[in-house]
Short mmCIF file of C-alpha atoms in Angstrom, two decimals:
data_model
loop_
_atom_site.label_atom_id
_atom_site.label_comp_id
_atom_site.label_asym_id
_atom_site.label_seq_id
_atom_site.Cartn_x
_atom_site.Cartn_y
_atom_site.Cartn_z
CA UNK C 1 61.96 -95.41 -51.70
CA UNK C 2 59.13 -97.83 -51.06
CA UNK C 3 55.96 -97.47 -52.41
CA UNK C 4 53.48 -98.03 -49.35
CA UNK C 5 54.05 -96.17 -46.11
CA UNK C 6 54.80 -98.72 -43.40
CA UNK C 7 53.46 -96.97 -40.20
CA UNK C 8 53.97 -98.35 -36.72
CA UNK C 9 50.41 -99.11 -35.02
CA UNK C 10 51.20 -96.27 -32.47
CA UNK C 11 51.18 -93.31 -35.20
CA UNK C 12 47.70 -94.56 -36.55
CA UNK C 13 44.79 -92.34 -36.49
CA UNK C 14 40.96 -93.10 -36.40
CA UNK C 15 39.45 -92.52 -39.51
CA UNK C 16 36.52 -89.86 -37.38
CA UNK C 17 39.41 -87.65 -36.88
CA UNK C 18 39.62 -86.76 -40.75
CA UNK C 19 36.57 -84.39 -40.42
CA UNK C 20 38.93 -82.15 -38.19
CA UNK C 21 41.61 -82.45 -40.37
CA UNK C 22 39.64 -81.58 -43.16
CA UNK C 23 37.87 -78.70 -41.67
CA UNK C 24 40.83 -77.23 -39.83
CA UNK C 25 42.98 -77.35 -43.11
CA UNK C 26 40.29 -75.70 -45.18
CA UNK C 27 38.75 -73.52 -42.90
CA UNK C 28 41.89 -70.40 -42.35
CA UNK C 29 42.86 -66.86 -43.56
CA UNK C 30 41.19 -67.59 -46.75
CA UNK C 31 37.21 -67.41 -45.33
CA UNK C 32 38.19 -63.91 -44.01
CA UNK C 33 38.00 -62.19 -47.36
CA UNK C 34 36.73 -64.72 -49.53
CA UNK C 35 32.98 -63.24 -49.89
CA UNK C 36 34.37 -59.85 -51.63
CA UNK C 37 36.44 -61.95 -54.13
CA UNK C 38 33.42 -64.76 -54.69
CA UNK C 39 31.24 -61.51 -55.23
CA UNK C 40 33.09 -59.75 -57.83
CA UNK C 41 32.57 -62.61 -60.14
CA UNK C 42 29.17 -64.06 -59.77
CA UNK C 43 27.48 -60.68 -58.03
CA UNK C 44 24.29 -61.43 -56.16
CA UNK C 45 24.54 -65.14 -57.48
CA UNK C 46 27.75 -65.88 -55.33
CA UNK C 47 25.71 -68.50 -53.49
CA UNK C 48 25.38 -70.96 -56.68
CA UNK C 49 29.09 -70.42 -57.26
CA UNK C 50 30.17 -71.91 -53.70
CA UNK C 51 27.19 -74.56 -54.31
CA UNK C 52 29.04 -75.30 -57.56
CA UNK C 53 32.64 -75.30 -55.72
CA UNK C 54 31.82 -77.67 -53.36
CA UNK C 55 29.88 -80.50 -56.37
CA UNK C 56 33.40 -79.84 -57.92
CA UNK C 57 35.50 -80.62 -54.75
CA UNK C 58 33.28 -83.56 -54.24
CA UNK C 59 34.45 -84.84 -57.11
CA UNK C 60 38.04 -84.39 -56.54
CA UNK C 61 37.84 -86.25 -53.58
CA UNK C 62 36.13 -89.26 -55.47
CA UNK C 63 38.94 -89.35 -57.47
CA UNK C 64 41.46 -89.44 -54.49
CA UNK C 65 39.97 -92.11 -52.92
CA UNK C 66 40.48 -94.07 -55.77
CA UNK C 67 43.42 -93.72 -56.69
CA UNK C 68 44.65 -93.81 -53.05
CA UNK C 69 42.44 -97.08 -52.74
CA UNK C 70 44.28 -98.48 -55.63
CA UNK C 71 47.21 -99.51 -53.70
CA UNK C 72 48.12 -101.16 -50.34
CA UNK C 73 48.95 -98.21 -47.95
CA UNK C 74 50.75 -95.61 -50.34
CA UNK C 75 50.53 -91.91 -50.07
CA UNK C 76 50.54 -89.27 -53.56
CA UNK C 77 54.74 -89.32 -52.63
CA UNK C 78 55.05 -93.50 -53.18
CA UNK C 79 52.26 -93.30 -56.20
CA UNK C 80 54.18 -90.23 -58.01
CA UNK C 81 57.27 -92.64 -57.93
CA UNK C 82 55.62 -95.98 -58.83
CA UNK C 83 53.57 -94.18 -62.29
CA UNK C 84 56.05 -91.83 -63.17
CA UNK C 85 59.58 -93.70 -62.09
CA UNK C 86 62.06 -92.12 -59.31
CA UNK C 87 63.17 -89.04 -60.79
CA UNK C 88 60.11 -87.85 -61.89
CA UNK C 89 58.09 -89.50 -59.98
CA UNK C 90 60.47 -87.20 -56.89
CA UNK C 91 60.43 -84.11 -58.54
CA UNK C 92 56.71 -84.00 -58.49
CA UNK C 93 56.84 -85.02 -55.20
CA UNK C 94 59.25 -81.79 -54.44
CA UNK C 95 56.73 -80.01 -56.89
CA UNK C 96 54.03 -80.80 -54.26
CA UNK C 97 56.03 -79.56 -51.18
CA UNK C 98 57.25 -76.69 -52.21
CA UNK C 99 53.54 -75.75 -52.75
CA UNK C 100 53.20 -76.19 -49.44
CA UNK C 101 55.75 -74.31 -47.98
CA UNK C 102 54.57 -71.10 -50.42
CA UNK C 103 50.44 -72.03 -49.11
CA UNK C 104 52.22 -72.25 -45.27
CA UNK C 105 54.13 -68.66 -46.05
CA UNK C 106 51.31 -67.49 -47.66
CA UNK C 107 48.79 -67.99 -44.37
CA UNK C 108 51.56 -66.79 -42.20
CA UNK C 109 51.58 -62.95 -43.33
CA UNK C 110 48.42 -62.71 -44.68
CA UNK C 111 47.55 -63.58 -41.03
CA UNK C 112 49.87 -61.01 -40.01
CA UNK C 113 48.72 -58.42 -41.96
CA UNK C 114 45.25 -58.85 -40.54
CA UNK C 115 46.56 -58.10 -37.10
CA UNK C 116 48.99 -55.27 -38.15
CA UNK C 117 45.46 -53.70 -39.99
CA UNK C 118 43.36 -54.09 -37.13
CA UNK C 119 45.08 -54.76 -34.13
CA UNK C 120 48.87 -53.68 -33.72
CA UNK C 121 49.43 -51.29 -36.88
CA UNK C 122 53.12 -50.78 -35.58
CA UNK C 123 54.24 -54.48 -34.58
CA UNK C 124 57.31 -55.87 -36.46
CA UNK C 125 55.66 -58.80 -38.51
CA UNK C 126 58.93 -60.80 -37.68
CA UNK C 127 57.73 -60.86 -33.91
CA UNK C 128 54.37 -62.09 -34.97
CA UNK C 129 56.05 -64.50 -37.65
CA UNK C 130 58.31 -65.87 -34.62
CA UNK C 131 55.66 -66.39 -32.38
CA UNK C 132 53.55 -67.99 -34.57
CA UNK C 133 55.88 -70.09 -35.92
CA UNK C 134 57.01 -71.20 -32.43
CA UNK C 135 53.84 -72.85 -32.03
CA UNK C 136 54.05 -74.63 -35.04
CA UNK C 137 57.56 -76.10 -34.38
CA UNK C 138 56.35 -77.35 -30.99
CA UNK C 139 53.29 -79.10 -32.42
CA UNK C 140 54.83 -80.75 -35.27
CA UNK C 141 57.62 -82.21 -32.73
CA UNK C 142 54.77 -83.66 -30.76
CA UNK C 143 53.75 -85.91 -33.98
CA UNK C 144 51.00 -86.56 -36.53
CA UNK C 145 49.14 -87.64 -33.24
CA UNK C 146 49.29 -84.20 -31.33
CA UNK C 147 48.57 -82.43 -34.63
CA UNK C 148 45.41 -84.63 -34.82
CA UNK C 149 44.79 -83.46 -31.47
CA UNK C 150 45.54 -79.73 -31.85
CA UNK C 151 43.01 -79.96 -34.73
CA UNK C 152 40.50 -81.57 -32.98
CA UNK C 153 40.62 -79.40 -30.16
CA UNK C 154 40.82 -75.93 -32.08
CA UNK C 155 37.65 -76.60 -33.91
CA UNK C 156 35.61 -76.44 -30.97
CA UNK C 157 37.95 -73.38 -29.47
CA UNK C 158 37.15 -71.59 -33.21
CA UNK C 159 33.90 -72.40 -34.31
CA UNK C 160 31.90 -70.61 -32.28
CA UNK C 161 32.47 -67.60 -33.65
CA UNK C 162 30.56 -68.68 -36.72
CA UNK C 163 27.28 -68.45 -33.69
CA UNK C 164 28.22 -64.24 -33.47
CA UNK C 165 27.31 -63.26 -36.95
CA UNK C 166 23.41 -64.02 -35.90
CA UNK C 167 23.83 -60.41 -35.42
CA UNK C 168 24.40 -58.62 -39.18
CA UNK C 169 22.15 -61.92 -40.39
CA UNK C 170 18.99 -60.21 -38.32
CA UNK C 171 20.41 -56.48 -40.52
CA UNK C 172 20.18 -58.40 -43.94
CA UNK C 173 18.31 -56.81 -46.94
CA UNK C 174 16.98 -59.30 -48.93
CA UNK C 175 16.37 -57.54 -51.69
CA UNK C 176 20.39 -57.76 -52.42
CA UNK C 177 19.86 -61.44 -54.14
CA UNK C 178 17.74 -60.12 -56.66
CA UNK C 179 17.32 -60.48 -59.22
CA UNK C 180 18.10 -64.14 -58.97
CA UNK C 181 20.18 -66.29 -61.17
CA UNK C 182 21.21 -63.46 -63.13
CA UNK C 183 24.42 -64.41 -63.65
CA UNK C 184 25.63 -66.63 -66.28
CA UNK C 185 27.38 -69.86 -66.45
CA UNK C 186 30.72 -68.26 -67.23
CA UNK C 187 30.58 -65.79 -64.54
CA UNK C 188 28.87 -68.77 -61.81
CA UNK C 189 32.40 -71.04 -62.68
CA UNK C 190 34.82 -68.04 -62.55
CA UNK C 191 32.98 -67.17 -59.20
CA UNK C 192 33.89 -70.88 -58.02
CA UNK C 193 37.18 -70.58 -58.95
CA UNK C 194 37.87 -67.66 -57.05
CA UNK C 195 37.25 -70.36 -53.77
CA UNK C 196 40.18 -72.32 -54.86
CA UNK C 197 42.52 -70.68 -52.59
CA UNK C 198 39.65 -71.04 -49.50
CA UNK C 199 38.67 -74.18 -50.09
CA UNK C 200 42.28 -76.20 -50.96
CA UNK C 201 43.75 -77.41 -48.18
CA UNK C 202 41.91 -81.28 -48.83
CA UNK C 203 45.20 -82.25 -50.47
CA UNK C 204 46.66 -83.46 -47.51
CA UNK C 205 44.78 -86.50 -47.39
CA UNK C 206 46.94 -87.28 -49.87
CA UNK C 207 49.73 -87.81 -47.16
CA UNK C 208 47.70 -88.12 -44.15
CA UNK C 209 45.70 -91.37 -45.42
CA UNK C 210 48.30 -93.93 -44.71
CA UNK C 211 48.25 -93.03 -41.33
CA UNK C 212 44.73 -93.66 -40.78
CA UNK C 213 43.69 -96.95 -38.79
CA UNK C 214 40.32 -98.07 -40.51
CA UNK C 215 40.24 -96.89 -43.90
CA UNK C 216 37.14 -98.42 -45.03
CA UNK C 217 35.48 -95.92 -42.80
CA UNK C 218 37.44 -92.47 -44.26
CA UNK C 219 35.30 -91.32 -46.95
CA UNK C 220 32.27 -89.94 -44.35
CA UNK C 221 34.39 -88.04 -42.13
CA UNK C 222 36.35 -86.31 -45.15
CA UNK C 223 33.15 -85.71 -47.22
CA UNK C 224 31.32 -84.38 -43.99
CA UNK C 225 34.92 -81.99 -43.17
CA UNK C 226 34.21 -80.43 -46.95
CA UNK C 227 30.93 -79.99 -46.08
CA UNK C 228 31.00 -77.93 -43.39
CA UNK C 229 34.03 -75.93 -44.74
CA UNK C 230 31.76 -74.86 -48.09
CA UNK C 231 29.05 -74.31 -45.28
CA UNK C 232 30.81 -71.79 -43.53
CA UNK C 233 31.75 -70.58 -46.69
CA UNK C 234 27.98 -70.20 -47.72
CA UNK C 235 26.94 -68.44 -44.21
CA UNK C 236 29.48 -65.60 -44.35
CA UNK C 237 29.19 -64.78 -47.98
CA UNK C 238 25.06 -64.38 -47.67
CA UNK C 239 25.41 -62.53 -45.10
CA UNK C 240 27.86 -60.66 -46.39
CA UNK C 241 25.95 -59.75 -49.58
CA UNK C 242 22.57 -59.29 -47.85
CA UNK C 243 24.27 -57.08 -45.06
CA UNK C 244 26.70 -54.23 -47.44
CA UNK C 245 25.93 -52.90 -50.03
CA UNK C 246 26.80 -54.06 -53.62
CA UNK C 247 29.35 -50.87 -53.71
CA UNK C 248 30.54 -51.82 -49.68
CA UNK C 249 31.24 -55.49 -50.58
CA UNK C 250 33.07 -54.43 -53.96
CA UNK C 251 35.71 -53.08 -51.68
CA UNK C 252 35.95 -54.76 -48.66
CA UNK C 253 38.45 -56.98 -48.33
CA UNK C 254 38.11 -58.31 -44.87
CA UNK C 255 34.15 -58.37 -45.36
CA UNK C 256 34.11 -61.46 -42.93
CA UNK C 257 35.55 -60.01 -40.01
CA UNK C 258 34.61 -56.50 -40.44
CA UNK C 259 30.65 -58.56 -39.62
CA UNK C 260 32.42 -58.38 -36.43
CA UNK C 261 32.38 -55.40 -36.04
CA UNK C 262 28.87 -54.53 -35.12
CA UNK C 263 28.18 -57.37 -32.50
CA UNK C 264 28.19 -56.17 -29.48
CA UNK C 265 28.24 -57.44 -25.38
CA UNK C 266 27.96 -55.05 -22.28
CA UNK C 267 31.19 -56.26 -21.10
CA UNK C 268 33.42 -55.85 -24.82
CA UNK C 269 33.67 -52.96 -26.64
CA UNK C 270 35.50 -54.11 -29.51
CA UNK C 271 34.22 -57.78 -30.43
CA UNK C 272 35.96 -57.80 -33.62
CA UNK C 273 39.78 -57.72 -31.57
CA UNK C 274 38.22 -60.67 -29.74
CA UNK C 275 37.86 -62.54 -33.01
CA UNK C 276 41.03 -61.61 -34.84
CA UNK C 277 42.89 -63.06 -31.49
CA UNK C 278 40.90 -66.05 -31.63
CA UNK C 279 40.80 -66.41 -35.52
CA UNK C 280 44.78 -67.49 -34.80
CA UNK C 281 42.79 -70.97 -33.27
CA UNK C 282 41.94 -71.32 -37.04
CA UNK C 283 44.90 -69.87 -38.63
CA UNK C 284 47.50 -72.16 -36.69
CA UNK C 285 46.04 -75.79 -37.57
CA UNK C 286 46.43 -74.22 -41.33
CA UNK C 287 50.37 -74.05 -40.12
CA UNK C 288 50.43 -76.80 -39.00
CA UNK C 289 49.14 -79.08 -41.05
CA UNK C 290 51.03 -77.79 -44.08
CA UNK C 291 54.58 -77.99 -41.99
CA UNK C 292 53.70 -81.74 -41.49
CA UNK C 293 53.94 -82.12 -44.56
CA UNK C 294 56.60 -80.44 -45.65
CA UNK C 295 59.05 -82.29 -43.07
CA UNK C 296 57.08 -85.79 -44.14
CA UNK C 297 57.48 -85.16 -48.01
CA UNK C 298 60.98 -84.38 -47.32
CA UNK C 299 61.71 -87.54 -44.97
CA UNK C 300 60.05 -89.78 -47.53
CA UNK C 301 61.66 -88.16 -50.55
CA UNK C 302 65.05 -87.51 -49.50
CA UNK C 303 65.24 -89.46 -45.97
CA UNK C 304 66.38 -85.91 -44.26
CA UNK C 305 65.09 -85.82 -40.28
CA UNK C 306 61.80 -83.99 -39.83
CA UNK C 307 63.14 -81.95 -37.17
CA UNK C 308 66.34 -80.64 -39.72
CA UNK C 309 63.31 -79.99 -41.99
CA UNK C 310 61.35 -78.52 -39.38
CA UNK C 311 63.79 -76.52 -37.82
CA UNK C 312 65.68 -75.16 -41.58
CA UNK C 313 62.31 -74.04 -43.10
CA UNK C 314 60.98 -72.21 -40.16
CA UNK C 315 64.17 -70.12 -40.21
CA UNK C 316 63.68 -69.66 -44.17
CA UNK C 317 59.62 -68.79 -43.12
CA UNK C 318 60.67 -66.27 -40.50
CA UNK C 319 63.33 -64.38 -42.88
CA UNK C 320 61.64 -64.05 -45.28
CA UNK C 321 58.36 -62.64 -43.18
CA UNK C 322 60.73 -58.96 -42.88
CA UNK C 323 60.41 -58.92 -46.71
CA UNK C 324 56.96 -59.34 -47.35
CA UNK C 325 55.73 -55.86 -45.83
CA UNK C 326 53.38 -54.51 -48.33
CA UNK C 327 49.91 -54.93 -49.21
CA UNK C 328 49.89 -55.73 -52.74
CA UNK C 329 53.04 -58.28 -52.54
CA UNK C 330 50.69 -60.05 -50.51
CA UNK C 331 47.36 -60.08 -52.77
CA UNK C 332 50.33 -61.35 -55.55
CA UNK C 333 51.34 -64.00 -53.65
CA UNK C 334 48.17 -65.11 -52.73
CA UNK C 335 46.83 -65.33 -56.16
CA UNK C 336 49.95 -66.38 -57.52
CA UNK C 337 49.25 -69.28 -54.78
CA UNK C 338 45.65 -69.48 -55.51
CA UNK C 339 46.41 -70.12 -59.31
CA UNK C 340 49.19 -73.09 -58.90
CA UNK C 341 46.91 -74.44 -56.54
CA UNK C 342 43.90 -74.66 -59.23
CA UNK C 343 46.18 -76.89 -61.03
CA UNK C 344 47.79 -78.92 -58.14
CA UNK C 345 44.94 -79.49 -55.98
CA UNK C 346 41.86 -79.59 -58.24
CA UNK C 347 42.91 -80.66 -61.76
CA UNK C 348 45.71 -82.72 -61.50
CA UNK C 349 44.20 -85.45 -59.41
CA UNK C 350 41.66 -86.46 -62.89
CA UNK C 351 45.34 -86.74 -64.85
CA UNK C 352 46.50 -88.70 -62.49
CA UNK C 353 43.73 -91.27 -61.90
CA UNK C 354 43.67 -92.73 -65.30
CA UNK C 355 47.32 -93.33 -65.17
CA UNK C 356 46.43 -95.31 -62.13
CA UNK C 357 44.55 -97.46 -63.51
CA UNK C 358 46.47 -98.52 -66.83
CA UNK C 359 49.27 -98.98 -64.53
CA UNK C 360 47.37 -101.00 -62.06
CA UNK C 361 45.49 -103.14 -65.13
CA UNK C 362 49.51 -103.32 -66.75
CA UNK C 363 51.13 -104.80 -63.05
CA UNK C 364 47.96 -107.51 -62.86
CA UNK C 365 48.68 -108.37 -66.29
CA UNK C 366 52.24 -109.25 -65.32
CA UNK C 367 51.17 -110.67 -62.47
CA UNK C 368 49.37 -113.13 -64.80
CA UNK C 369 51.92 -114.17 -67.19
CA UNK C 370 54.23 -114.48 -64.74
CA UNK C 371 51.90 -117.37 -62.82
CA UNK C 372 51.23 -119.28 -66.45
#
């Protein structure tokens, strides 16, 4: 397995298309409940804990870019193998994508709960898995270049809706934040922990970067994607907290979309159907995304065809969407999810950097003897 990626000049991407990456991975089923959650923790302080988040994820990304800037073209697959050697350097390669595939299965009945709560209470979830899953298949065929696309072109098809919440903001009671920074440092960090399943997602770049044309030029869009997800973030839980009640939020899950629920036009009765239907415009780049990787890690690791990949673990996906039919297996698996993720996405990348480097520092020093 070699190291650095060698991608043909046709599959390169611009390095401007990583804020739509970025956003479109972050930005999914996660936002729709994530204010509840964020609350529970950190109360009326929630704000300071997605401030908090976001310095943290900052961070993170630093440390990506370095130790994806340590080597030629090489994604986390080629890096695992060159610090760690081939077999371990694979398994934690494997590690990494079958995260994915649980995050992927995760998003894809969490989504379908949503619309069997508010929508369709009586659909089978394996014709909404199917459907969904459909899409995904045909975009990932298309290449990393139509997924690029489908991502740019969903975030202006999705975002709006952000623009329909003006209505509960104008209904907020301000005296909700008070009293101010009453929480304390333990309960601000366990509040930004509780955004590690909304805000991961950013690990891609791991696998994406190789493909992108102008590197030198990738750290703005991918700082300014993160921004914007942990502003979204920010909007909906403030007005979520200034909007319910301290006993309302407590207990509603879907406190995101159920701000839906009181805009209003002449022409739609129920705005907040509107939203769910459209919410699958941010739902499916999620899908996506993650099922790119899963056949890429799998054709880099193992050399197996993307489309036996593609083809094998939607099947697996769709199966095992008739299982997962009650409420609680779902909360489980998401914070089952949430919790490996913690480790994957945010912590291991600091464990990994310093090994980097000695091994970096160790190959130069090589290098050196061997020109004496």
């Amino acid at each position: 397995m070699d190291i650095n990626v060698n991608v043909k000049s046709n599959l390169r991407i611009r390095a401007f298309y990583l804020f739509f990456v970025i956003v479109s991975i972050q930005v999914g089923v996660g936002i729709m409940g994530a204010p509840m959650y964020i609350f529970k923790e950190a109360r009326q302080d929630s704000w300071i804990s997605i401030l908090l988040a976001f310095i943290f994820i900052c961070a993170v990304l630093f440390v990506m870019f370095r130790i994806l800037n340590s080597y030629e073209n090489a994604d986390i697959l080629g890096i695992q193998v060159d610090v760690f050697g081939k077999w371990l350097g694979k398994t934690l390669g494997t590690i990494y994508i079958l995260y994915f595939a649980v995050a992927l299965f995760s998003i894809l009945v969490t989504y379908i709960e949503v619309i069997q709560i508010f929508i369709f209470p009586d659909i089978s979830p394996l014709i909404l898995g199917f459907l969904l899953l459909l899409l995904a298949i045909y975009s990932v065929l298309g290449g990393i270049r139509t997924i690029i696309g489908v991502a740019f072109l969903f975030f202006f098809l999705a975002h709006w809706l952000t623009f329909l919440i003006y209505e509960p903001a104008t209904h907020m009671d301000f005296t909700h934040f008070q009293p101010l920074f009453d929480a304390s440092i333990v309960e601000l960090l366990n509040g930004s922990k509780t955004t590690s399943y909304t805000f991961a997602g950013f690990e891609i770049l791991f696998f994406i970067y190789p493909f992108v044309q102008n590197k030198k030029q990738a750290k703005l869009p991918v700082y300014l994607g993160a921004s914007w997800s942990a502003a979204l973030v920010f909007i909906y839980t403030v007005v979520a907290i200034g909007f319910y009640s301290p006993q309302q939020l407590e207990d509603l899950e879907w406190s995101s979309l159920s701000l839906y629920k009181i805009v209003t036009f002449p022409f739609i009765k129920r705005m907040d159907y509107i939203v769910i239907a459209e919410w699958m415009m941010v739902t499916l780049p999620n899908m996506i995304l993650l099922m790119w990787g899963i056949t890429y890690g799998l054709k880099r690791l193992y050399k197996i065809p993307q489309k036996v990949t593609l083809y094998i673990t939607s099947f697996i996906l769709f199966v095992l969407t008739g299982f997962i039919s009650y409420h609680y297996w779902i909360i489980e698996l998401t914070d089952r999810i949430s919790k490996i993720g913690f480790w994957i996405v945010y912590i291991y990348p600091f464990f990994l950097l310093p090994l980097v480097i000695i091994k970096k520092r160790w190959r130069t020093r090589q290098k050196g003897k061997e020109e004496k």
